[in-house]
PDB file of C-alpha atoms in Angstrom:
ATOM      1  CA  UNK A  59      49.690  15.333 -73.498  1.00 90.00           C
ATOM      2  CA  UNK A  60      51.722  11.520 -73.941  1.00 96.00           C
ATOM      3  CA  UNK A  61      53.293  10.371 -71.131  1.00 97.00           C
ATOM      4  CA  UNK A  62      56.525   8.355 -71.790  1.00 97.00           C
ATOM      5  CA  UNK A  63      55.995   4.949 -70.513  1.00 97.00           C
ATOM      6  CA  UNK A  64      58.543   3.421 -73.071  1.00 97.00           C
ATOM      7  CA  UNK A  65      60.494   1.178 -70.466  1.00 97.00           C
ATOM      8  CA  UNK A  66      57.031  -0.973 -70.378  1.00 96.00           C
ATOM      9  CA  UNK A  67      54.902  -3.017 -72.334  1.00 97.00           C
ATOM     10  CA  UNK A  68      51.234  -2.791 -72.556  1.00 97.00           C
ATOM     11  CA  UNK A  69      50.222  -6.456 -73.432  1.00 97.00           C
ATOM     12  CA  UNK A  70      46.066  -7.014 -74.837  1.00 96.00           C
ATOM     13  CA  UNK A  71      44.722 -10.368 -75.866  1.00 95.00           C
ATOM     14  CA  UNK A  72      41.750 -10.903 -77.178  1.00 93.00           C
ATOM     15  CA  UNK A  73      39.391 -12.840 -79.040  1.00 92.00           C
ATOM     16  CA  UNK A  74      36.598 -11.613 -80.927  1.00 90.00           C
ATOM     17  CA  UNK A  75      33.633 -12.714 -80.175  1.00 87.00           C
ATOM     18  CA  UNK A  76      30.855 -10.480 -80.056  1.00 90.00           C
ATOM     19  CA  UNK A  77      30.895  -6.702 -81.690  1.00 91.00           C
ATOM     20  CA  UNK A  78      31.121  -5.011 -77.853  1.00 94.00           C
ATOM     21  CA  UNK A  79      34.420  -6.684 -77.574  1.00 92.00           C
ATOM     22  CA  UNK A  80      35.895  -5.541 -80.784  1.00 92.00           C
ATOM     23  CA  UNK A  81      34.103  -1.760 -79.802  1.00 95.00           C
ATOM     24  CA  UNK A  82      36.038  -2.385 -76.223  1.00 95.00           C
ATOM     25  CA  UNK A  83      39.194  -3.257 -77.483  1.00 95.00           C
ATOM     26  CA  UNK A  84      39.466  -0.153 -80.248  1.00 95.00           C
ATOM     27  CA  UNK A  85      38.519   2.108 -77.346  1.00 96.00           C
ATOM     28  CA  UNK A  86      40.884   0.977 -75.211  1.00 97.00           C
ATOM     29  CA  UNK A  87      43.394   0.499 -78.030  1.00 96.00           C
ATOM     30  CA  UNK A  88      43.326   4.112 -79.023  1.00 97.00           C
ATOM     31  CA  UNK A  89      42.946   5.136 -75.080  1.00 97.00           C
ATOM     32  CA  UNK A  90      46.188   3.542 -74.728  1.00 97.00           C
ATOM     33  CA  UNK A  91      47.765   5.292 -78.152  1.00 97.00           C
ATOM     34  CA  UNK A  92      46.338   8.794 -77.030  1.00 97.00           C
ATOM     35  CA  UNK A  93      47.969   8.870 -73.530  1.00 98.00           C
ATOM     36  CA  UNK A  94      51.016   6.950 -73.503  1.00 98.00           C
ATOM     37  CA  UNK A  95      54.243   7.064 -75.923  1.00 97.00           C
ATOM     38  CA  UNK A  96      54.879   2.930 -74.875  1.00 97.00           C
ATOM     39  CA  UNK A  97      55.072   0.002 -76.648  1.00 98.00           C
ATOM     40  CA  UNK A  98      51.826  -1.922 -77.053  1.00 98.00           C
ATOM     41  CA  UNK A  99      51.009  -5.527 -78.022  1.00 97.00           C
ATOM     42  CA  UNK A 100      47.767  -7.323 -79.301  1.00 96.00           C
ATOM     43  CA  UNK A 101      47.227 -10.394 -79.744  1.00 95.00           C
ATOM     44  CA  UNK A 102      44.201 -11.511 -81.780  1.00 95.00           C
ATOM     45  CA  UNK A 103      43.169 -15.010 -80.708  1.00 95.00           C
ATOM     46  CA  UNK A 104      40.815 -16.859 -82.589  1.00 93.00           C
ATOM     47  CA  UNK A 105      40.271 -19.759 -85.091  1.00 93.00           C
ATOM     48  CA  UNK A 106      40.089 -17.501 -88.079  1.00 90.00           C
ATOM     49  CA  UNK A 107      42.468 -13.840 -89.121  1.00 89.00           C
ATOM     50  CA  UNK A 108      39.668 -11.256 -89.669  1.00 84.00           C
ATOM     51  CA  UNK A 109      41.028  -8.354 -90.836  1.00 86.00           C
ATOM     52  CA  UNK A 110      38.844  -6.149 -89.402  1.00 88.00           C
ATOM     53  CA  UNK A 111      40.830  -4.631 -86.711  1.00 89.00           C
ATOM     54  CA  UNK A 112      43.930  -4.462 -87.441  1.00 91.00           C
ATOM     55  CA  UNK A 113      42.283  -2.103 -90.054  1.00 92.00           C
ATOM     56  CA  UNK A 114      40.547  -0.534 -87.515  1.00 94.00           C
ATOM     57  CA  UNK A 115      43.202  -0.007 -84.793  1.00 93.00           C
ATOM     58  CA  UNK A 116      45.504   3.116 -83.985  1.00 94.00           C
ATOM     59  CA  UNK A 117      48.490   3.491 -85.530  1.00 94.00           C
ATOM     60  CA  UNK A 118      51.546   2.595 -82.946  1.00 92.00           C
ATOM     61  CA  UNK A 119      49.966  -0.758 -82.014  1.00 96.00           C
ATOM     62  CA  UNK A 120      52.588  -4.054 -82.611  1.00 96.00           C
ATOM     63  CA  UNK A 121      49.536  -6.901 -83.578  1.00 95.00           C
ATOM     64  CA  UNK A 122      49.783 -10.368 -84.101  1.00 95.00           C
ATOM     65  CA  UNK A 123      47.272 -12.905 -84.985  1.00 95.00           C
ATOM     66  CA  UNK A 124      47.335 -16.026 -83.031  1.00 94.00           C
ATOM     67  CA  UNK A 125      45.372 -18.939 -84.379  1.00 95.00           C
ATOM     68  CA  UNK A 126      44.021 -21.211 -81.431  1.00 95.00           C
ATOM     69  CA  UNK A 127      40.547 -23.610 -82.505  1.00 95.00           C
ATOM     70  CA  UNK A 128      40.138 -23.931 -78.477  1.00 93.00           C
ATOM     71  CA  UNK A 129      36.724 -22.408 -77.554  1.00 90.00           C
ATOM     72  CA  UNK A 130      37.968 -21.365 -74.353  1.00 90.00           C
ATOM     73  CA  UNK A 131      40.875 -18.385 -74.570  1.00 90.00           C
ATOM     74  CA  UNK A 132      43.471 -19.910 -72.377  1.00 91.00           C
ATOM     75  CA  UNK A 133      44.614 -16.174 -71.451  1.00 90.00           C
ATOM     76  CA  UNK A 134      46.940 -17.308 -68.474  1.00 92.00           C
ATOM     77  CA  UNK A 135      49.272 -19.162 -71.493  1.00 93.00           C
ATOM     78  CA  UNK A 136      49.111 -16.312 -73.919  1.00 94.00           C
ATOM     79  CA  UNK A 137      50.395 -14.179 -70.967  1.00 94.00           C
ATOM     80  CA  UNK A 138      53.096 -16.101 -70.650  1.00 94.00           C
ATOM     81  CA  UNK A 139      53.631 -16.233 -74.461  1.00 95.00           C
ATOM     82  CA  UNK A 140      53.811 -12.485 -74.558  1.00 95.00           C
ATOM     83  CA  UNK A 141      55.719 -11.866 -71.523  1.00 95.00           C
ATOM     84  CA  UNK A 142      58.788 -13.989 -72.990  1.00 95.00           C
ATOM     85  CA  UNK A 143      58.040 -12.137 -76.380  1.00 93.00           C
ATOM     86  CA  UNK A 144      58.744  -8.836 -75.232  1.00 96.00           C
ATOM     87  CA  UNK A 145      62.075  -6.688 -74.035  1.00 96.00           C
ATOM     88  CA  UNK A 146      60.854  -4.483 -72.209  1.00 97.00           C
ATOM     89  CA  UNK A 147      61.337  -4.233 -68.161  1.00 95.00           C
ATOM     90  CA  UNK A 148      57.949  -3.982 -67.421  1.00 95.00           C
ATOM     91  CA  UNK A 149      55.027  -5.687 -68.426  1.00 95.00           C
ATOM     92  CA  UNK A 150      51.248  -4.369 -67.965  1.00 94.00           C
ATOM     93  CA  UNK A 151      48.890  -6.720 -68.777  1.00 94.00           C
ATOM     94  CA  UNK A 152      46.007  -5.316 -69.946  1.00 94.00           C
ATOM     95  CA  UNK A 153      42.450  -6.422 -69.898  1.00 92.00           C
ATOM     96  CA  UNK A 154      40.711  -5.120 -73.587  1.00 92.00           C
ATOM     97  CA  UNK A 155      37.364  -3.947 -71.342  1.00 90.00           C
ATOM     98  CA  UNK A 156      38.435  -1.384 -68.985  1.00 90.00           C
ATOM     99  CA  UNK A 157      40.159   1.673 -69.155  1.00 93.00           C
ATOM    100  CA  UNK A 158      42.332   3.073 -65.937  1.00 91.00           C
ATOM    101  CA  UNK A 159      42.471   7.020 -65.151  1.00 93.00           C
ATOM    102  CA  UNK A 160      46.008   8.003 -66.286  1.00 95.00           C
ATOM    103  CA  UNK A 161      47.157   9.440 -62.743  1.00 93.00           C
ATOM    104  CA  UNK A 162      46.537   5.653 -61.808  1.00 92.00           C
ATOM    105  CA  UNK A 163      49.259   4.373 -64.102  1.00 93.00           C
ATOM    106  CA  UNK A 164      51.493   6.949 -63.756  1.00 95.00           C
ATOM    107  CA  UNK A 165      51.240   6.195 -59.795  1.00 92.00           C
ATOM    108  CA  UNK A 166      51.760   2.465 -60.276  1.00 92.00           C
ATOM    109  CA  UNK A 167      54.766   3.009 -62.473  1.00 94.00           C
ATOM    110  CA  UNK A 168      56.155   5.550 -60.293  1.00 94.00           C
ATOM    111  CA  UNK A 169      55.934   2.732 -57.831  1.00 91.00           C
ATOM    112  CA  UNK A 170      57.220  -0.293 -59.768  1.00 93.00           C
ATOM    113  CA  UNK A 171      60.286   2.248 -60.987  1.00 94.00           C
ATOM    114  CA  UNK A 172      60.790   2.547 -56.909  1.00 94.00           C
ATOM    115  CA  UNK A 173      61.432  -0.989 -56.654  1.00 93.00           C
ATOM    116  CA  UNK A 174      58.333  -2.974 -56.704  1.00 90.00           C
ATOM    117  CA  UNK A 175      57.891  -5.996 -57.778  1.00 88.00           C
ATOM    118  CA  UNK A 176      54.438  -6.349 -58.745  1.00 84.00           C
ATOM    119  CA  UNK A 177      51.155  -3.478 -58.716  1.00 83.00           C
ATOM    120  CA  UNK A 178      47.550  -3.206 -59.508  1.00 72.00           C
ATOM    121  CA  UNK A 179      46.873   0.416 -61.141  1.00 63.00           C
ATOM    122  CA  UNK A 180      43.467  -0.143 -59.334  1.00 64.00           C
ATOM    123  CA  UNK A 181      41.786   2.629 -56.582  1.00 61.00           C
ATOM    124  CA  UNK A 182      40.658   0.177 -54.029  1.00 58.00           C
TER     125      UNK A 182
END
């Protein structure tokens, strides 16, 4: 079963630099894709396009490659990149190594929809 989640934005960034993080990021990628009808973003940050995942990744995900030569992923910047780049009215911004239990993000959007302004879909 999908849950609709379309009034929010699932944002990933991430840059690929070792095989467990391009594993980590299709798992959570189709994760995402397999629970949720939404709208998700990933951005691929890195000093060279592979195409590798975008071959690789579910159907339903909106990806853009970002190039950056910086060494160190300035993720707070990108965040704020993405944030401004998207319509939707809320924003999720999602790490590409873990993966939440759904009744956790169906909680936390039940509460942002209640008025909240911010959450963590984390159980203590």
């Amino acid at each position: 079963m999908k849950y609709k989640l379309t009034d929010i934005a699932f944002l990933l960034i991430a840059r690929f630099d070792t095989v467990e993080r391009l594993e980590n990021a299709l798992l959570v990628s189709e994760y995402l894709v397999s629970n949720y009808d939404t709208n998700i973003y990933f951005w691929d940050v890195a000093s060279h396009k592979s195409d590798i995942f975008p071959r690789l990744m579910p159907k339903g995900i909106k990806y853009l490659y970002k190039e950056d030569y910086d060494p160190i992923l300035h993720r707070t910047r990108y965040i704020n990149d993405m944030v401004s780049f998207v319509s939707e009215k809320y924003v999720a911004v999602w790490d590409v190594d873990i993966i939440i239990p759904v009744n956790q993000v169906l909680e936390t959007m039940d509460f942002l929809r209640k008025g909240a302004d911010f959450a963590y879909p984390y159980d203590k």
